[in-house]
Each structure stands twice: as C-alpha cells, then as structure tokens.
Amino acid sequence: MKILLVTPEYPPDFGGGIAKFYRDLVPARRKQGCEISVLKGSAFVCGAQPYEYEGVSVLTLETALYRKWLEQFAHFAMFPELRRHLAAAFALHEQAGEGDGFNAVEVTDWGLLFLPWVIQSKAQVLVQLHGSTGQIAHHEPADGRAAEGVFALLLERAALAAAPRLSSHSRANVGWWQTVLHRPVKYLPPPLELKVAEFDEEIRADRWLSVARIQEWKGPQVACAAWELLGKGAPRLDWIGRDTKQVATGESMDASLRKNFPNAWGRKIQPIDQIPPKEVQRRMSAAKAVLVPSTWDVFNLVAAEAMAMGRVVVISDCAGAADLVQHGVSGFVFPKGDAAALAELVRQVDKLNPDELREIGQCAAETVRERLDPDRIAAGKLELYRNLPEPVATQVSWLRESLLPDTETSPLAFLGALPLKQLTTYAARRWVNKVLGLTD
C-alpha cells in the first residue's frame, strides 16, 4: 500500500509536535507493508532540499508553486496569515498531483493543509486532527486578528464536516470535534517506542521538570500561581522551552510571568531555553516529577515520554495525554487552571518515598508500553486506510468556488467599505509608529 503523508513538519524536526507523532509510527507502518512518502510544507516551510530520513523520501513544498497560489489568494490580503495557509495548502495539493499514484493520503489539519484534499482528490483521504489553526486561534486569540481566527475555524468546520475520515490522538480532541461537527472521529493514540534509558541518573528529590513553550495555553501561569501558594516549601521547577510573545499584547510571556509572579518565575521556577533532545531526556530521567499544566493540548507527548521513563507525571485534565493517567496509580491529574489543586498535589508527591515513586513510575511505563505500542497503533492506522471511502465528487466544491472566485478585484477593495475617518486615523497612527520604530 502506497501512502503519502502531507504534513508541515517531519523528522528530524523533533522540535515540533507533529514531527514527534510520526517519529515512531512511520517505521512501524513500514513493517506492516506500507510504502511511505512524505510531502512537507506550510506557510512557513518551503524551498528546502529533498532529503531521506530512515528510508523515507521527503519532498518539500516548491517555492514557485507557493508564490503562484499566494497570488491567487491575493483577495485575502485582509487576512494575511490565512492567505499564506491557503496558498501553502493548495500548492502542496497541486505538487502532489492530487494524490495520483497513491492508495491513501494522510493530511494534517494544522494550516488548513487538508482543505483542498476534501474538495478534490485522486486518492482516499484521512485527515489527522493534530491541533488546527482555528483551534489555536480559539485558545489564544490574537489582538486585531479575531475575525481571521473565527473565519479559519468556520472554514475548518465546513470542510471537516465533509472530510472522508477523521482521526485524532486524544479522547479530549475527539470529543471536541465530535461536538462541533456532529460526526464520528476515530480515536487512535500516538505510538511511542520504548527505548532503554542510556542515563543512570540519581533522582533529584528537590527537582521537578516541565518541557513546553513559555506560552499561555501551556500553563506556566498556573504553575506560577501554585508555586506562590507553596511559598518556601515549593520544590525547584525547571521549565525547558522557548519564550513566546503574548498574542494579545505582544509582550514576552517570560517578561509577563516575571512581572506578575515575582516570587515564583525566575526564582523557584527556572526558565531554561531550548536544549538538545538528549539533554532534555537526561534531565527528565533525573527529575522527581514531570509537570504538564496545559490549559489545552491535543495530546502532549512530553507526558507520555516521561511516563515511559518511569517518572511521576502531574498533568492537567485538559492535556490530551491525561487519558493515560490513572490518578494516584500511574500519575496524578488536576483540574485545568486550578492552582490550589496543583499545589496540594505537589505537596502530596513531595511526601512520597522512593519506593512509592518507583511503583507509580513503573505503572506509568507499563501503561505506555501497552497503550502506545507502535506495532499495535500502526495496525490500527492501516485498518483505517483500508476502510477509507473511494474518492468521489465532493459536495463542497462550492468551497473552491467561494475561495477562488473568477473576479479581478483589488486585494485591498475591502477597505472601500470602511469609514474614511477611521482609515485615516489608523494610517496616521501606523505611520507615526513606523517613523518612531515602534512597528515593523
């Protein structure tokens, strides 16, 4: 069976979540008899040289095609990021020949990459729900771009409702989309290859660890609030991950946390920039517990990786990997955003003796070994491919006609509907800010 993956990232891009989801599944699928090819690209990734990773051929979005489609979506100038996503999605679709020569195409939801495949495909299509552009906009709305986020979510809803098959890695994400779309979504967790630990680290009784971007929906503010409640009794928490800007204000999230939680962030909670995966694993192997305080996550492989290493995981019930954790048995779960509940769990975990920590860690590792076995997950994915419906003329061809109308209009024509006084005031303010160097 010949399979094409259309994805914004692919190993060795281990910094990205989607790349991690494919890391162990592709080798397992090849063992099941699948011939895998990858087409990688997005609004932010094009023009790179082709490469091969563990026997898998990886092509990247062609820059000329992307630019061609960017021009075709010029009428979306008022929504610049959405325009780039649409251009990349349709360019990848054209570059892949609409899936000609493949038995099945698996395409991700992020960046609207799935959209042209729902409209027209020469192969059977599976849409993998990793965390869509609309979902991210919903959980982290951007100042001045709320309309763009709402439009992306509505566009996703219209297209996903007509997609041949949908699959996701967590029950929480399955439930969210089933509620929105009123249609079934297949639950199939991600695979995780258990490797023998190369580290012989002593567990640091005083050291906790989080591995995530310093970003609001990753929950650093929840950790800070809990650590301030713990006061002097709080353990050291190392937070590994790059800083981000708050979408609403443009302020650094790190700076915001230092200002709002001066007794926690930068003191008991130590931010550490991105470090090599090997060093992350070494620190994870030595941590007393791994904290995942996300207020939203589709899955969160960090939690599964920590469990596989026999670490105690304390996780929010809104992180998708909370599916794996039986509270008090293979880890601990607290309600999202509840700093007081998290503080109480930290006290509870800190009272556990080494034997109790080891018992919970062993249960966690066994859970991952059983539920995230790559061969079992690959067999489930192969079964999904075999039961995909044949490509047919879709009922959402209107989407293409709506997105790409046969009209020659100026990309800035929408400005004609806005009040002149409002436009003039905005333009003057932007000019002043540009002169003063306050904006790009």
Short mmCIF file of C-alpha atoms in Angstrom, two decimals:
data_model
loop_
_atom_site.label_atom_id
_atom_site.label_comp_id
_atom_site.label_asym_id
_atom_site.label_seq_id
_atom_site.Cartn_x
_atom_site.Cartn_y
_atom_site.Cartn_z
CA MET A 1 0.00 0.00 0.00
CA LYS A 2 1.44 3.37 -1.05
CA ILE A 3 0.81 6.15 1.48
CA LEU A 4 1.52 9.87 1.13
CA LEU A 5 1.84 11.99 4.27
CA VAL A 6 1.19 15.72 3.78
CA THR A 7 2.49 17.50 6.86
CA PRO A 8 4.00 20.82 7.98
CA GLU A 9 6.93 19.04 9.68
CA TYR A 10 8.62 15.68 9.69
CA PRO A 11 11.58 14.11 11.50
CA PRO A 12 14.26 15.16 12.10
CA ASP A 13 12.23 18.27 13.04
CA PHE A 14 11.99 16.96 16.58
CA GLY A 15 11.22 20.39 17.95
CA GLY A 16 7.70 20.18 16.54
CA GLY A 17 4.81 18.20 17.94
CA ILE A 18 3.55 16.84 14.62
CA ALA A 19 7.03 15.57 13.75
CA LYS A 20 7.10 13.65 17.02
CA PHE A 21 3.79 11.96 16.26
CA TYR A 22 5.28 10.49 13.09
CA ARG A 23 8.65 9.62 14.62
CA ASP A 24 7.77 6.09 15.73
CA LEU A 25 4.67 5.43 13.64
CA VAL A 26 6.26 5.52 10.18
CA PRO A 27 8.82 2.76 10.88
CA ALA A 28 6.03 0.64 12.39
CA ARG A 29 3.79 1.22 9.37
CA ARG A 30 6.56 0.18 7.03
CA LYS A 31 6.80 -3.07 8.97
CA GLN A 32 3.09 -3.53 8.21
CA GLY A 33 3.83 -3.36 4.48
CA CYS A 34 3.17 0.34 3.80
CA GLU A 35 5.37 2.29 1.40
CA ILE A 36 5.57 5.79 2.89
CA SER A 37 6.38 9.05 1.07
CA VAL A 38 6.27 12.49 2.67
CA LEU A 39 5.44 15.93 1.27
CA LYS A 40 6.37 18.58 3.81
CA GLY A 41 5.45 22.24 3.75
CA SER A 42 3.40 25.06 5.17
CA ALA A 43 3.01 28.82 5.12
CA PHE A 44 6.40 28.92 6.85
CA VAL A 45 8.22 25.98 5.23
CA CYS A 46 9.06 25.82 1.52
CA GLY A 47 12.00 25.56 -0.82
CA ALA A 48 14.20 23.21 1.23
CA GLN A 49 16.13 20.44 -0.47
CA PRO A 50 14.62 16.93 -0.58
CA TYR A 51 16.07 14.51 1.94
CA GLU A 52 15.71 10.97 3.20
CA TYR A 53 15.05 10.03 6.80
CA GLU A 54 15.32 6.38 7.84
CA GLY A 55 14.48 5.22 4.32
CA VAL A 56 11.56 7.63 3.86
CA SER A 57 11.71 10.08 0.94
CA VAL A 58 10.81 13.63 1.99
CA LEU A 59 9.97 16.33 -0.56
CA THR A 60 9.37 19.96 0.43
CA LEU A 61 6.88 22.49 -0.89
CA GLU A 62 8.18 24.19 -4.05
CA THR A 63 8.65 27.92 -3.59
CA ALA A 64 7.41 28.82 -7.10
CA LEU A 65 4.15 26.91 -6.55
CA TYR A 66 3.63 28.57 -3.19
CA ARG A 67 4.14 32.03 -4.70
CA LYS A 68 1.76 31.23 -7.56
CA TRP A 69 -1.02 30.30 -5.13
CA LEU A 70 -0.22 33.26 -2.89
CA GLU A 71 -1.09 35.48 -5.86
CA GLN A 72 -4.30 33.53 -6.48
CA PHE A 73 -5.35 34.28 -2.90
CA ALA A 74 -4.47 37.99 -3.15
CA HIS A 75 -8.10 38.85 -2.33
CA PHE A 76 -7.39 37.53 1.18
CA ALA A 77 -4.94 40.39 1.85
CA MET A 78 -7.08 41.46 4.81
CA PHE A 79 -6.31 38.05 6.39
CA PRO A 80 -2.54 37.73 5.70
CA GLU A 81 -1.83 34.60 7.75
CA LEU A 82 -4.91 32.78 6.47
CA ARG A 83 -3.89 33.74 2.92
CA ARG A 84 -0.47 32.12 3.44
CA HIS A 85 -2.03 28.96 4.90
CA LEU A 86 -4.43 28.62 1.97
CA ALA A 87 -1.66 29.21 -0.57
CA ALA A 88 0.55 26.52 1.01
CA ALA A 89 -2.32 24.03 1.23
CA PHE A 90 -3.35 24.37 -2.42
CA ALA A 91 0.27 24.42 -3.61
CA LEU A 92 1.03 21.15 -1.78
CA HIS A 93 -2.13 19.64 -3.23
CA GLU A 94 -1.02 20.57 -6.76
CA GLN A 95 2.56 19.40 -6.16
CA ALA A 96 1.23 16.01 -5.02
CA GLY A 97 -0.83 15.66 -8.18
CA GLU A 98 -3.95 15.42 -6.01
CA GLY A 99 -2.62 12.10 -4.70
CA ASP A 100 -2.32 10.41 -8.09
CA GLY A 101 -0.45 7.11 -7.76
CA PHE A 102 -1.11 6.67 -4.03
CA ASN A 103 -3.60 4.37 -2.34
CA ALA A 104 -4.18 6.80 0.52
CA VAL A 105 -3.20 10.30 1.60
CA GLU A 106 -2.93 11.26 5.27
CA VAL A 107 -3.00 15.02 5.75
CA THR A 108 -2.92 17.11 8.90
CA ASP A 109 -5.41 19.78 9.94
CA TRP A 110 -2.89 22.43 11.01
CA GLY A 111 -2.51 25.25 8.49
CA LEU A 112 -5.66 24.11 6.62
CA LEU A 113 -3.46 21.61 4.74
CA PHE A 114 -6.42 19.22 4.49
CA LEU A 115 -8.80 21.65 2.81
CA PRO A 116 -8.05 21.10 -0.93
CA TRP A 117 -7.95 17.33 -0.35
CA VAL A 118 -11.54 17.43 0.91
CA ILE A 119 -12.60 19.32 -2.20
CA GLN A 120 -10.82 17.05 -4.71
CA SER A 121 -8.51 14.04 -4.50
CA LYS A 122 -7.39 11.15 -6.70
CA ALA A 123 -6.66 9.01 -3.63
CA GLN A 124 -8.51 8.02 -0.48
CA VAL A 125 -8.01 10.64 2.24
CA LEU A 126 -7.61 10.53 6.03
CA VAL A 127 -7.47 13.84 7.94
CA GLN A 128 -5.37 13.59 11.10
CA LEU A 129 -6.50 16.14 13.72
CA HIS A 130 -3.31 17.28 15.45
CA GLY A 131 -4.44 20.76 16.52
CA SER A 132 -5.89 23.05 13.90
CA THR A 133 -5.18 26.70 13.12
CA GLY A 134 -8.74 27.56 14.13
CA GLN A 135 -8.43 25.73 17.44
CA ILE A 136 -5.20 27.55 18.27
CA ALA A 137 -6.80 30.90 17.40
CA HIS A 138 -9.74 29.96 19.64
CA HIS A 139 -7.48 29.16 22.60
CA GLU A 140 -5.10 32.08 22.04
CA PRO A 141 -6.97 34.86 20.21
CA ALA A 142 -4.74 37.46 18.57
CA ASP A 143 -5.32 41.17 19.12
CA GLY A 144 -6.67 42.67 15.91
CA ARG A 145 -6.97 39.28 14.23
CA ALA A 146 -10.00 37.82 15.98
CA ALA A 147 -12.03 37.85 12.75
CA GLU A 148 -9.29 35.91 10.97
CA GLY A 149 -9.34 33.23 13.67
CA VAL A 150 -13.12 32.93 13.60
CA PHE A 151 -13.12 32.66 9.81
CA ALA A 152 -10.44 29.93 9.93
CA LEU A 153 -12.49 27.93 12.44
CA LEU A 154 -15.68 28.26 10.39
CA LEU A 155 -13.79 27.25 7.24
CA GLU A 156 -12.39 24.20 9.03
CA ARG A 157 -15.83 23.28 10.30
CA ALA A 158 -17.34 23.39 6.81
CA ALA A 159 -14.55 21.33 5.24
CA LEU A 160 -14.05 18.79 8.04
CA ALA A 161 -17.77 18.07 8.11
CA ALA A 162 -17.35 16.73 4.56
CA ALA A 163 -13.95 15.00 5.01
CA PRO A 164 -13.93 11.25 4.19
CA ARG A 165 -12.46 10.15 7.57
CA LEU A 166 -11.16 11.92 10.66
CA SER A 167 -8.78 10.64 13.32
CA SER A 168 -7.20 12.15 16.44
CA HIS A 169 -4.73 11.17 19.15
CA SER A 170 -6.70 12.06 22.27
CA ARG A 171 -10.20 11.45 23.53
CA ALA A 172 -10.48 15.13 24.51
CA ASN A 173 -9.82 16.27 20.94
CA VAL A 174 -12.11 13.56 19.56
CA GLY A 175 -14.87 14.80 21.85
CA TRP A 176 -14.31 18.45 20.93
CA TRP A 177 -14.57 17.83 17.19
CA GLN A 178 -17.49 15.42 17.50
CA THR A 179 -19.39 18.12 19.37
CA VAL A 180 -18.53 20.74 16.74
CA LEU A 181 -19.04 18.57 13.66
CA HIS A 182 -21.77 16.16 14.82
CA ARG A 183 -19.94 13.24 13.18
CA PRO A 184 -17.68 10.42 14.39
CA VAL A 185 -13.93 10.88 14.81
CA LYS A 186 -11.67 7.84 15.21
CA TYR A 187 -9.59 7.72 18.38
CA LEU A 188 -6.11 6.28 17.88
CA PRO A 189 -3.37 7.33 20.32
CA PRO A 190 0.13 8.13 19.08
CA PRO A 191 2.86 5.48 19.15
CA LEU A 192 5.86 5.70 21.44
CA GLU A 193 8.84 3.42 21.01
CA LEU A 194 10.18 2.49 24.44
CA LYS A 195 13.96 2.72 24.44
CA VAL A 196 16.32 1.51 27.12
CA ALA A 197 17.40 4.56 29.11
CA GLU A 198 21.01 5.50 28.44
CA PHE A 199 21.22 7.52 31.63
CA ASP A 200 21.97 6.32 35.11
CA GLU A 201 20.93 9.45 36.94
CA GLU A 202 20.08 9.73 40.59
CA ILE A 203 16.57 11.10 41.06
CA ARG A 204 16.76 14.65 42.35
CA ALA A 205 14.38 14.77 45.30
CA ASP A 206 14.22 18.56 45.05
CA ARG A 207 13.80 18.90 41.27
CA TRP A 208 10.65 18.99 39.10
CA LEU A 209 10.59 19.48 35.35
CA SER A 210 8.31 20.95 32.67
CA VAL A 211 9.09 20.83 28.95
CA ALA A 212 6.95 23.22 26.88
CA ARG A 213 6.99 26.59 25.21
CA ILE A 214 6.57 29.50 27.60
CA GLN A 215 3.08 30.10 26.25
CA GLU A 216 -0.24 30.78 27.93
CA TRP A 217 -2.07 27.57 26.95
CA LYS A 218 0.94 25.53 28.09
CA GLY A 219 0.06 26.73 31.61
CA PRO A 220 3.19 28.41 33.05
CA GLN A 221 0.92 30.94 34.79
CA VAL A 222 -0.90 28.06 36.53
CA ALA A 223 2.43 26.63 37.73
CA CYS A 224 3.49 30.08 38.96
CA ALA A 225 0.26 30.58 40.92
CA ALA A 226 0.65 27.14 42.53
CA TRP A 227 4.31 27.74 43.38
CA GLU A 228 3.47 31.06 45.01
CA LEU A 229 0.86 29.26 47.14
CA LEU A 230 3.54 26.74 48.16
CA GLY A 231 5.86 29.53 49.27
CA LYS A 232 9.16 28.47 50.80
CA GLY A 233 8.16 24.81 50.63
CA ALA A 234 8.00 24.82 46.84
CA PRO A 235 10.43 22.49 45.06
CA ARG A 236 12.69 23.72 42.26
CA LEU A 237 10.91 23.51 38.87
CA ASP A 238 12.99 23.74 35.69
CA TRP A 239 10.92 24.91 32.70
CA ILE A 240 12.57 23.96 29.39
CA GLY A 241 11.24 25.72 26.31
CA ARG A 242 11.48 28.84 24.19
CA ASP A 243 9.81 32.09 25.11
CA THR A 244 6.84 33.33 23.06
CA LYS A 245 5.05 36.64 22.71
CA GLN A 246 1.59 37.05 24.16
CA VAL A 247 -0.71 37.31 21.18
CA ALA A 248 -2.99 39.91 22.74
CA THR A 249 -0.26 42.33 23.91
CA GLY A 250 2.91 41.40 22.02
CA GLU A 251 4.73 41.22 25.38
CA SER A 252 7.17 38.42 26.08
CA MET A 253 5.48 35.70 28.13
CA ASP A 254 8.67 35.33 30.16
CA ALA A 255 8.63 39.05 30.99
CA SER A 256 4.94 38.91 31.89
CA LEU A 257 5.49 35.99 34.29
CA ARG A 258 8.44 37.74 35.96
CA LYS A 259 6.26 40.80 36.49
CA ASN A 260 3.11 39.01 37.68
CA PHE A 261 4.73 36.19 39.68
CA PRO A 262 7.98 37.70 41.06
CA ASN A 263 8.24 35.15 43.88
CA ALA A 264 7.98 32.14 41.56
CA TRP A 265 9.12 32.71 37.96
CA GLY A 266 12.88 33.19 37.76
CA ARG A 267 13.27 32.01 41.36
CA LYS A 268 11.79 28.64 42.33
CA ILE A 269 10.70 28.17 38.71
CA GLN A 270 13.75 28.49 36.46
CA PRO A 271 13.14 29.07 32.73
CA ILE A 272 15.67 27.28 30.53
CA ASP A 273 15.84 27.93 26.80
CA GLN A 274 15.59 25.13 24.24
CA ILE A 275 18.25 22.47 24.69
CA PRO A 276 19.10 19.33 22.65
CA PRO A 277 16.64 16.40 23.00
CA LYS A 278 19.35 14.23 24.57
CA GLU A 279 19.83 16.76 27.37
CA VAL A 280 16.06 17.01 27.88
CA GLN A 281 15.92 13.22 28.31
CA ARG A 282 18.83 13.31 30.77
CA ARG A 283 17.12 15.93 32.89
CA MET A 284 13.82 14.05 32.67
CA SER A 285 15.47 10.86 33.90
CA ALA A 286 16.73 12.72 36.98
CA ALA A 287 13.53 14.63 37.81
CA LYS A 288 11.39 13.68 40.77
CA ALA A 289 8.25 14.54 38.81
CA VAL A 290 7.27 16.00 35.45
CA LEU A 291 4.59 18.69 35.41
CA VAL A 292 2.20 19.25 32.46
CA PRO A 293 -0.08 22.18 33.45
CA SER A 294 -1.55 22.86 29.97
CA THR A 295 -4.94 24.54 29.85
CA TRP A 296 -5.34 22.94 26.40
CA ASP A 297 -3.34 20.40 24.42
CA VAL A 298 -4.31 17.92 21.75
CA PHE A 299 -2.02 15.32 23.32
CA ASN A 300 1.37 16.29 24.82
CA LEU A 301 4.00 13.68 24.08
CA VAL A 302 6.24 15.01 26.85
CA ALA A 303 3.88 13.42 29.37
CA ALA A 304 3.98 10.06 27.58
CA GLU A 305 7.79 10.20 27.26
CA ALA A 306 8.14 10.95 30.98
CA MET A 307 5.81 8.05 31.85
CA ALA A 308 7.80 5.75 29.56
CA MET A 309 10.92 6.67 31.55
CA GLY A 310 9.18 5.76 34.81
CA ARG A 311 8.75 9.31 36.03
CA VAL A 312 5.78 10.50 38.08
CA VAL A 313 3.64 12.82 35.94
CA VAL A 314 1.35 15.52 37.32
CA ILE A 315 -0.94 16.62 34.49
CA SER A 316 -3.91 18.88 33.81
CA ASP A 317 -7.12 17.14 32.82
CA CYS A 318 -7.17 19.27 29.63
CA ALA A 319 -3.91 17.87 28.27
CA GLY A 320 -4.79 15.02 25.90
CA ALA A 321 -2.26 12.66 27.47
CA ALA A 322 -4.30 12.76 30.69
CA ASP A 323 -6.09 9.81 29.03
CA LEU A 324 -3.09 7.70 30.03
CA VAL A 325 -3.02 8.64 33.70
CA GLN A 326 -4.98 6.85 36.37
CA HIS A 327 -4.99 9.31 39.25
CA GLY A 328 -2.92 8.12 42.19
CA VAL A 329 -1.88 4.93 40.37
CA SER A 330 0.14 5.87 37.26
CA GLY A 331 0.41 9.59 37.97
CA PHE A 332 -1.74 12.49 39.16
CA VAL A 333 -4.40 14.62 37.43
CA PHE A 334 -5.68 18.05 38.49
CA PRO A 335 -8.43 20.30 37.04
CA LYS A 336 -7.11 22.71 34.42
CA GLY A 337 -6.15 26.11 35.75
CA ASP A 338 -6.68 25.08 39.40
CA ALA A 339 -3.53 26.36 41.09
CA ALA A 340 -4.71 25.34 44.58
CA ALA A 341 -5.34 21.74 43.49
CA LEU A 342 -1.93 21.65 41.79
CA ALA A 343 -0.21 23.00 44.92
CA GLU A 344 -1.86 20.27 47.00
CA LEU A 345 -0.67 17.58 44.58
CA VAL A 346 2.88 18.95 44.70
CA ARG A 347 2.81 18.61 48.49
CA GLN A 348 1.44 15.07 48.12
CA VAL A 349 4.10 13.98 45.62
CA ASP A 350 6.89 15.53 47.66
CA LYS A 351 5.86 13.34 50.62
CA LEU A 352 6.19 10.10 48.60
CA ASN A 353 9.15 7.91 49.49
CA PRO A 354 11.46 6.42 46.79
CA ASP A 355 9.62 3.09 46.73
CA GLU A 356 6.24 4.82 46.20
CA LEU A 357 7.70 6.99 43.44
CA ARG A 358 9.17 3.90 41.78
CA GLU A 359 5.88 1.98 41.97
CA ILE A 360 3.92 4.81 40.31
CA GLY A 361 6.64 5.22 37.69
CA GLN A 362 6.64 1.50 36.85
CA CYS A 363 2.85 1.56 36.45
CA ALA A 364 3.17 4.60 34.16
CA ALA A 365 5.79 2.88 31.99
CA GLU A 366 3.67 -0.25 31.70
CA THR A 367 0.66 1.85 30.66
CA VAL A 368 2.65 3.45 27.85
CA ARG A 369 4.14 0.11 26.79
CA GLU A 370 0.66 -1.37 26.44
CA ARG A 371 -1.39 1.52 25.04
CA LEU A 372 1.17 3.26 22.81
CA ASP A 373 2.80 0.20 21.27
CA PRO A 374 3.88 1.31 17.75
CA ASP A 375 3.06 -2.01 16.07
CA ARG A 376 -0.45 -2.04 17.52
CA ILE A 377 -1.06 1.62 16.61
CA ALA A 378 0.32 1.05 13.08
CA ALA A 379 -2.03 -1.89 12.59
CA GLY A 380 -4.93 0.32 13.66
CA LYS A 381 -3.86 3.05 11.23
CA LEU A 382 -3.52 0.51 8.41
CA GLU A 383 -7.05 -0.68 9.14
CA LEU A 384 -8.20 2.93 8.84
CA TYR A 385 -6.52 3.23 5.43
CA ARG A 386 -8.13 0.03 4.19
CA ASN A 387 -11.59 1.27 5.12
CA LEU A 388 -11.34 4.74 3.62
CA PRO A 389 -14.10 5.55 1.12
CA GLU A 390 -13.20 5.83 -2.55
CA PRO A 391 -12.63 9.40 -3.78
CA VAL A 392 -15.81 10.85 -5.23
CA ALA A 393 -17.01 14.24 -6.42
CA THR A 394 -17.45 16.14 -3.17
CA GLN A 395 -20.41 18.23 -2.08
CA VAL A 396 -18.07 21.06 -1.00
CA SER A 397 -16.85 22.08 -4.46
CA TRP A 398 -18.58 25.36 -3.58
CA LEU A 399 -15.70 25.96 -1.18
CA ARG A 400 -13.20 26.21 -4.02
CA GLU A 401 -15.55 28.47 -5.97
CA SER A 402 -16.02 30.68 -2.90
CA LEU A 403 -12.33 30.83 -2.03
CA LEU A 404 -11.16 31.39 -5.62
CA PRO A 405 -13.84 33.46 -7.38
CA ASP A 406 -13.37 34.34 -11.07
CA THR A 407 -13.21 38.08 -10.44
CA GLU A 408 -10.44 40.60 -10.92
CA THR A 409 -10.75 42.71 -7.79
CA SER A 410 -8.13 44.66 -5.92
CA PRO A 411 -6.84 42.79 -2.82
CA LEU A 412 -7.50 46.00 -0.85
CA ALA A 413 -11.03 46.51 -2.18
CA PHE A 414 -12.48 45.68 1.25
CA LEU A 415 -11.07 48.98 2.55
CA GLY A 416 -13.70 50.79 0.48
CA ALA A 417 -16.37 49.64 2.92
CA LEU A 418 -14.64 51.19 5.94
CA PRO A 419 -15.22 54.77 7.16
CA LEU A 420 -12.63 57.18 5.72
CA LYS A 421 -12.06 58.90 9.09
CA GLN A 422 -11.28 55.56 10.75
CA LEU A 423 -8.89 54.60 7.93
CA THR A 424 -7.13 57.96 8.03
CA THR A 425 -6.67 57.84 11.82
CA TYR A 426 -5.31 54.30 11.67
CA ALA A 427 -2.95 55.08 8.76
CA ALA A 428 -1.61 58.19 10.55
CA ARG A 429 -1.04 56.28 13.79
CA ARG A 430 0.74 53.48 11.94
CA TRP A 431 2.94 55.98 10.06
CA VAL A 432 3.96 57.66 13.34
CA ASN A 433 4.75 54.30 14.96
CA LYS A 434 6.77 53.27 11.90
CA VAL A 435 8.80 56.50 11.97
CA LEU A 436 9.45 56.06 15.69
CA GLY A 437 10.44 52.44 15.15
CA LEU A 438 7.57 51.03 17.21
CA THR A 439 6.34 48.73 14.44
CA ASP A 440 7.88 46.86 11.54
#
